[in-house]
Coordinates of C-alpha atoms and ligand atoms in Angstrom, one line a residue:
X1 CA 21.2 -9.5 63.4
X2 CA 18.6 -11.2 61.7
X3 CA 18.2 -14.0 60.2
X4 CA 17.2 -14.8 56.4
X5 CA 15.6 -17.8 54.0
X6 CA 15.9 -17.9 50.3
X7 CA 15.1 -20.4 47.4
X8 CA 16.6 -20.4 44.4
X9 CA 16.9 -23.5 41.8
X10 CA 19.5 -24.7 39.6
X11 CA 19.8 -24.4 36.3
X12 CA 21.2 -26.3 32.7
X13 CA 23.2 -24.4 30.4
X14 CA 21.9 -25.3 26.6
X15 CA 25.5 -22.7 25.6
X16 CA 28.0 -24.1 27.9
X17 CA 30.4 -22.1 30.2
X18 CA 33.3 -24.0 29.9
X19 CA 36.2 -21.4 31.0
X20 CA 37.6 -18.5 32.6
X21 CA 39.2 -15.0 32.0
X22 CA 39.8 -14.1 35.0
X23 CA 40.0 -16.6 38.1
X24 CA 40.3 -14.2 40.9
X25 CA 36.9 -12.6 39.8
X26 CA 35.8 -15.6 38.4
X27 CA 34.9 -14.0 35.3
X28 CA 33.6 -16.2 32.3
X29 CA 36.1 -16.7 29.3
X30 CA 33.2 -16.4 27.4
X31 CA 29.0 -15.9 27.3
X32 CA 26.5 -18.9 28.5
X33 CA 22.5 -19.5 28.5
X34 CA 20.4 -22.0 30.1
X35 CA 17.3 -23.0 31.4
X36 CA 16.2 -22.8 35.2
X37 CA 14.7 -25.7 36.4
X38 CA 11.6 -25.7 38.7
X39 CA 12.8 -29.5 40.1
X40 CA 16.1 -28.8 41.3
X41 CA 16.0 -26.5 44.0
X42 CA 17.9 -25.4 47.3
X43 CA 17.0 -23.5 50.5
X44 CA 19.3 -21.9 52.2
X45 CA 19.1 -19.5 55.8
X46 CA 21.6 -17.4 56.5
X47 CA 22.3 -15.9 60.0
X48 CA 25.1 -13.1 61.3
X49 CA 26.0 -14.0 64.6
X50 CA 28.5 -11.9 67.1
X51 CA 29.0 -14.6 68.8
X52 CA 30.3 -17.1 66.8
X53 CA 33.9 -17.7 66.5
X54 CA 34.0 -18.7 62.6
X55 CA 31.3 -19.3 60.0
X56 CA 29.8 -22.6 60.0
X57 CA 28.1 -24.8 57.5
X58 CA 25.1 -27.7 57.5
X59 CA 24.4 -29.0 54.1
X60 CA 21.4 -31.4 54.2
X61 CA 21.8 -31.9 57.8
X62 CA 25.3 -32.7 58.1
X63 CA 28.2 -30.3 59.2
X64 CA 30.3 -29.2 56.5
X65 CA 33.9 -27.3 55.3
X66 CA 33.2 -23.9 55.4
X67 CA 36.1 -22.7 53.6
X68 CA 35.3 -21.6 50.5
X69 CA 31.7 -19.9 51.5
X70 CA 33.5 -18.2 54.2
X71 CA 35.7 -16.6 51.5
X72 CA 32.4 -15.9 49.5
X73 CA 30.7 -14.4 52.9
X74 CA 33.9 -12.5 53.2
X75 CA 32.5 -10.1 50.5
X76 CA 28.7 -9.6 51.7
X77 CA 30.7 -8.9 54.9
X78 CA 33.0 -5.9 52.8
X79 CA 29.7 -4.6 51.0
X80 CA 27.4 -4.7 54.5
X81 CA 30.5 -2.8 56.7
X82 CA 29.8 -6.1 59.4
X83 CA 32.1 -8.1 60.8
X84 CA 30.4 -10.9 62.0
X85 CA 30.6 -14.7 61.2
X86 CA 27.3 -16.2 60.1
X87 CA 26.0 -19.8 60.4
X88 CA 24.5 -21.1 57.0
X89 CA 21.5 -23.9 56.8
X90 CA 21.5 -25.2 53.2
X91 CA 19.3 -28.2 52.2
X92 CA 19.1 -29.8 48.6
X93 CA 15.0 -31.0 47.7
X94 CA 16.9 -33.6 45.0
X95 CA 19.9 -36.2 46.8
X96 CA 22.9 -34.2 47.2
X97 CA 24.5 -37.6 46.7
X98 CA 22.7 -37.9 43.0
X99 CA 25.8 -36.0 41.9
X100 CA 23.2 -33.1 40.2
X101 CA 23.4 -31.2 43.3
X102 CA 25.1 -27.7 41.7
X103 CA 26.7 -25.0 43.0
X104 CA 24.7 -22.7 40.9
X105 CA 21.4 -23.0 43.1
X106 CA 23.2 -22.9 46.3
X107 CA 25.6 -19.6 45.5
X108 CA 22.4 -17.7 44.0
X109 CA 20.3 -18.8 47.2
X110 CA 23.2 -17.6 49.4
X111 CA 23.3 -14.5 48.0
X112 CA 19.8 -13.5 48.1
X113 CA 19.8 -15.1 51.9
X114 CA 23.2 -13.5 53.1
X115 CA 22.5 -10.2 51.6
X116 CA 18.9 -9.7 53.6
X117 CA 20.7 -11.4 56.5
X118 CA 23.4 -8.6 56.1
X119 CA 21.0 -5.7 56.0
X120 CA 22.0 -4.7 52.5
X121 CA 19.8 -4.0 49.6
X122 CA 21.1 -4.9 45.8
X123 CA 18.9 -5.4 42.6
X124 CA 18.9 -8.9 40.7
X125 CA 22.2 -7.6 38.5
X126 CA 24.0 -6.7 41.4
X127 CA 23.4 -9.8 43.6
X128 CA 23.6 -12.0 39.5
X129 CA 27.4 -10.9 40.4
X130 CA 27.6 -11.4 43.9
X131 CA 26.7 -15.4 43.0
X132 CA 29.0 -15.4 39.9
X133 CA 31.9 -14.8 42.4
X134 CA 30.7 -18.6 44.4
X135 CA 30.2 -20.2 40.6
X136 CA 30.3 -19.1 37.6
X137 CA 26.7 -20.9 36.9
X138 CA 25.5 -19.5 39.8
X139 CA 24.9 -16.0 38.6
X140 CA 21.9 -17.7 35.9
X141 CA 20.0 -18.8 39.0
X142 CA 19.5 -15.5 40.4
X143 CA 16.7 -15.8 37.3
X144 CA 13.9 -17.7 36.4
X145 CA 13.6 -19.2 32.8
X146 CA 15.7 -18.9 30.3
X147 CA 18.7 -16.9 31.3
X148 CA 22.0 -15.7 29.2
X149 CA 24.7 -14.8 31.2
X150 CA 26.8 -11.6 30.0
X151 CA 30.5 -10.3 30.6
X152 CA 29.9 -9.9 34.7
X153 CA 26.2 -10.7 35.3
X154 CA 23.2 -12.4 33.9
X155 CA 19.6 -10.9 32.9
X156 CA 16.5 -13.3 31.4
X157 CA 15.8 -13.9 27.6
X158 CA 13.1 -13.2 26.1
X159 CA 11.0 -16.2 24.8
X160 CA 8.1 -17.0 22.5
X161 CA 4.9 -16.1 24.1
X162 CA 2.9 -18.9 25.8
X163 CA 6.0 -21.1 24.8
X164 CA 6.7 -24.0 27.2
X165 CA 9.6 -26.8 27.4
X166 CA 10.5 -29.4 29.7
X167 CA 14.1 -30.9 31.0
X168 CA 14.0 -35.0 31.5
X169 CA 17.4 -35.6 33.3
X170 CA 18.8 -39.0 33.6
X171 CA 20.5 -39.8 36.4
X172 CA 23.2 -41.9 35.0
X173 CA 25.0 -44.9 37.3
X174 CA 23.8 -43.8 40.8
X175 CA 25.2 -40.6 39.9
X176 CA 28.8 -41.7 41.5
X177 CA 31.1 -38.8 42.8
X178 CA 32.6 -37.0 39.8
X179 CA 35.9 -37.1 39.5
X180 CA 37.3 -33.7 39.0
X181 CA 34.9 -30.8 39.3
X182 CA 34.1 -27.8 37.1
X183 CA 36.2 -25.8 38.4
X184 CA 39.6 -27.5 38.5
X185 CA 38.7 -28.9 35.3
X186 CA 37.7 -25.8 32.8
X187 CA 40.9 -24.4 34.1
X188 CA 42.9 -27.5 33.1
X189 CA 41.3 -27.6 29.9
X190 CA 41.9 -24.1 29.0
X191 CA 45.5 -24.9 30.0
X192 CA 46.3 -27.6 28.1
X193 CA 43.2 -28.8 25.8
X194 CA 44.1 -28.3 21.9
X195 CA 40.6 -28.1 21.2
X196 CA 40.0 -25.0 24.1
X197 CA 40.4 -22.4 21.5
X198 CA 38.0 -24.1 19.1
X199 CA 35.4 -24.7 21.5
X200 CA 35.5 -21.0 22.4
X201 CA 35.0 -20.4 19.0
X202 CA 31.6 -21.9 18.7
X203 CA 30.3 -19.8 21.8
X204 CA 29.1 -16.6 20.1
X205 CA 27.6 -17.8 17.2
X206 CA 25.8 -20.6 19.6
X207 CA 24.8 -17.4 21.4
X208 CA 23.0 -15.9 18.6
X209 CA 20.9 -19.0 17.6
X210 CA 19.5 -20.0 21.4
X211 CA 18.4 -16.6 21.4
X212 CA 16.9 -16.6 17.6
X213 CA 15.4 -20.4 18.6
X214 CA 14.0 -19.2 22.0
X215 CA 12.4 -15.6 20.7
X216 CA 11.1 -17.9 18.0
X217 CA 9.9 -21.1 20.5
X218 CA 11.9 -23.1 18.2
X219 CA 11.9 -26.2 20.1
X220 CA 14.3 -28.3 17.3
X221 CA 16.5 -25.1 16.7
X222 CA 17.3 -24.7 20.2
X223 CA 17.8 -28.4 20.6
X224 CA 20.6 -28.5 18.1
X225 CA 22.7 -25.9 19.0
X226 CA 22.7 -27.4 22.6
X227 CA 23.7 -30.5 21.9
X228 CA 26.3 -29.3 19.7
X229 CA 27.8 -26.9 22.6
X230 CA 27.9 -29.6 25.0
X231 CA 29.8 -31.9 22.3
X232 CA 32.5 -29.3 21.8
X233 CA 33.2 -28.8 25.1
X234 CA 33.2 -32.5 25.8
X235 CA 35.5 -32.5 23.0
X236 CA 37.7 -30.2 24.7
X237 CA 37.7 -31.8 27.8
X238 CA 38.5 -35.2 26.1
X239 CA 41.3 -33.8 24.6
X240 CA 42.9 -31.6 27.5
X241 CA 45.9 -33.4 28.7
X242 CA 45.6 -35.6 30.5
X243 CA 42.1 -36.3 29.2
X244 CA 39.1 -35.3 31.4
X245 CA 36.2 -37.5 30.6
X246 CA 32.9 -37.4 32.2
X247 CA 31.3 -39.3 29.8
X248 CA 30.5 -42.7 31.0
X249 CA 29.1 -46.1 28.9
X250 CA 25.9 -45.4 30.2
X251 CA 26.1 -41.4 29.4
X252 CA 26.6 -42.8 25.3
X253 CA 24.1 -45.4 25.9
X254 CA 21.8 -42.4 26.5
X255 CA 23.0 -40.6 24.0
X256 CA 22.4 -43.1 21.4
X257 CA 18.5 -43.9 22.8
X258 CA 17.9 -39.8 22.7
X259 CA 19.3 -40.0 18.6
X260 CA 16.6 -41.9 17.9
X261 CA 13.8 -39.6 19.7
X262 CA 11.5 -37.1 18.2
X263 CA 12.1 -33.4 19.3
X264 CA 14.4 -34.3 21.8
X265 CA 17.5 -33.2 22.4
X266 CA 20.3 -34.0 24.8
X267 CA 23.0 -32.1 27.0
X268 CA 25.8 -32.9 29.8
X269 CA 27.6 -31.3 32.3
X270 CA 30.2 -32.1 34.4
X271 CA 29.2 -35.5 35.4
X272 CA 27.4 -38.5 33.8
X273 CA 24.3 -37.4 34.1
X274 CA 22.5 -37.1 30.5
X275 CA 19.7 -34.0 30.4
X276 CA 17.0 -33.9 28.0
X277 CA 15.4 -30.9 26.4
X278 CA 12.3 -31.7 24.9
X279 CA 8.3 -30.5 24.7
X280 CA 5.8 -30.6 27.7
X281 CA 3.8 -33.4 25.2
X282 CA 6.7 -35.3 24.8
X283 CA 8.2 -35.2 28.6
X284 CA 6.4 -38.6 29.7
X285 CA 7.5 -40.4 27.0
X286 CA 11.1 -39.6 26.5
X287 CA 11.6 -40.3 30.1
X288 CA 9.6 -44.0 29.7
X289 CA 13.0 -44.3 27.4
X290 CA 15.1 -43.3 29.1
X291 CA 14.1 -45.2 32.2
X292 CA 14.9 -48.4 30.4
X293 CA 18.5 -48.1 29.6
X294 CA 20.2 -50.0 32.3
X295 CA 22.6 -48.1 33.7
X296 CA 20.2 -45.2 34.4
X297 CA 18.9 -45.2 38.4
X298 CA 16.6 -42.8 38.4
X299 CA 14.7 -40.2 35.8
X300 CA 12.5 -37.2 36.8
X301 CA 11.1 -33.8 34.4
X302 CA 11.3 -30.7 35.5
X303 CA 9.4 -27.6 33.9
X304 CA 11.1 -23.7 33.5
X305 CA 12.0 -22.9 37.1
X306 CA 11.3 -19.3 38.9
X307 CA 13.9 -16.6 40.0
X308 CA 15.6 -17.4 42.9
X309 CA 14.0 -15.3 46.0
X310 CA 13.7 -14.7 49.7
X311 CA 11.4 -17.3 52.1
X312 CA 11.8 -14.8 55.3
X313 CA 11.5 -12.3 56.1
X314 CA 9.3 -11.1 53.3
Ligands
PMV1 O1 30.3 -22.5 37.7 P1 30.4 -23.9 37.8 O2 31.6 -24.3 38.5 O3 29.1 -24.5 38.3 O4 30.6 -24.5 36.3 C1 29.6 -24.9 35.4 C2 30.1 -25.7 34.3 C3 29.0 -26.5 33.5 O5 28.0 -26.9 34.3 C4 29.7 -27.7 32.9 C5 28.5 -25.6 32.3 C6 27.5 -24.5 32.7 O6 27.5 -23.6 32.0 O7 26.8 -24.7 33.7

């Protein structure tokens, strides 16, 4: 068996995915779009090997649980008609320990790297799915730019010709460990936030203007309506029970400095961190700003990232 390299970056979500409708297939509750991001990106090498006794996993260098990519690889394995257990190389380009490291660049480089590794053959829908069942997020990374995911896979968005936008991301108190993550907590929140219904409320029409703001390179447009889908699922986090906040002093700290910037336009995930969407002319300065807020370790600006893809063989 051979073995296989892919890339693949990670990517923000201006319309949140915040939910599911089917855990087993990880299926979204609901439709998401967001931007990839040139800055953020993983590198993953997958390798089949007969004569391993269980699949193993180095992340940035260090040995790691292989439970739940095992599972994943369990399903290349179906789709290929193999049986072997594969060794998987995955390394982060930003700290893994920043707390940005996602799962959404390292399922969509796995899949590209573990189906070439596997011998099999699927187009950027098919393997869009194949990620989605690692994370939900990760079937946006299988594309470059902006991407909207669907009701099983994701395809690109059209944007406004020679339109260009950049993502300052704060780093926000050494980026500690986050307390609960996506997963568990979106599933908690749909099961007991008050709010989970109205938040899923504001997804399609959210939808409609990205995609209006993008086709249009509305820069102020698209800016809105993601700030006001991270609020509401903040909201619903904060009021799931018990509460699940990821928003730190610092976070509002940033969130008050960003206010008071010109085209520019803050969103947040699950963590601290604060990310800024804003214009390639503006990029510099917004993240000047944001660099002064104590509280904030480390800034950096990322431009539209590519699709992800395969390293080796080619
Ligand atoms: O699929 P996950 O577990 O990476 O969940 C992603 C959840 C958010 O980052 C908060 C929102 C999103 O759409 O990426």
């Amino acid at each position: 068996m051979t073995a296989a390299t892919a890339r693949a970056h990670a990517n923000i979500a201006l319309v949140k995915y915040w939910g599911k409708r089917d855990a087993a297939l990880n299926l979204p509750a609901a439709g998401s779009l967001s931007l990839t991001l040139a800055a953020l990106t993983t590198t993953t090498t997958v390798r089949f090997d007969p004569r391993l006794p269980r699949d193993e996993l180095t992340l940035d260098g260090a040995a790691a649980p292989a439970t739940r990519v095992s599972a994943w690889l369990d399903l290349v394995r179906a789709r290929a008609g193999i049986d072997h257990r594969a060794s998987v190389t995955s390394t982060n380009d930003f700290p893994t320990a920043s707390g940005l490291a996602s799962s959404a660049s390292a399922y969509a480089a796995l899949a590209v790297a573990a189906t070439a590794a596997a011998g099999i053959q699927l187009d950027r829908g098919a393997l869009s799915e194949l990620a989605r069942r690692g994370s939900g997020s990760a079937a946006r990374s299988i594309f470059g730019g902006f991407v909207e995911m669907g009701v099983t896979r994701a395809a690109p968005v059209p944007n406004a010709d020679g339109w260009d936008v950049r993502m300052v991301i704060a780093v926000v108190d050494g980026g500690v460990a986050k307390q609960i993550s996506s997963r568990d907590a979106m599933d908690r929140c749909a099961a007991s936030s008050p709010l989970y219904a109205a938040w899923l409320a504001t997804v399609p029409g959210d939808l409609r203007a990205a995609r209006a703001a993008i086709r249009a390179g509305d820069l102020d447009a698209l800016g809105r309506v993601a700030q006001g889908s991270a609020l509401a699922m903040h909201a619903a986090a904060l009021a799931t029970r018990p509460s699940i906040r990821y928003l730190r002093p610092t976070t509002l700290a940033v969130l008050d400095v960003v206010d008071q910037l010109d085209h520019a336009y803050f969103t947040i995930d699950a963590g601290p961190h604060v990310k800024v969407l804003t214009s390639p002319d503006r990029a510099d300065d917004v993240a000047d700003r944001l660099r002064a807020i104590h509280g904030v370790s480390h800034v950096l600006i990322s431009g539209p990232g590519g699709p992800a893809h395969l390293v080796s063989p080619r």
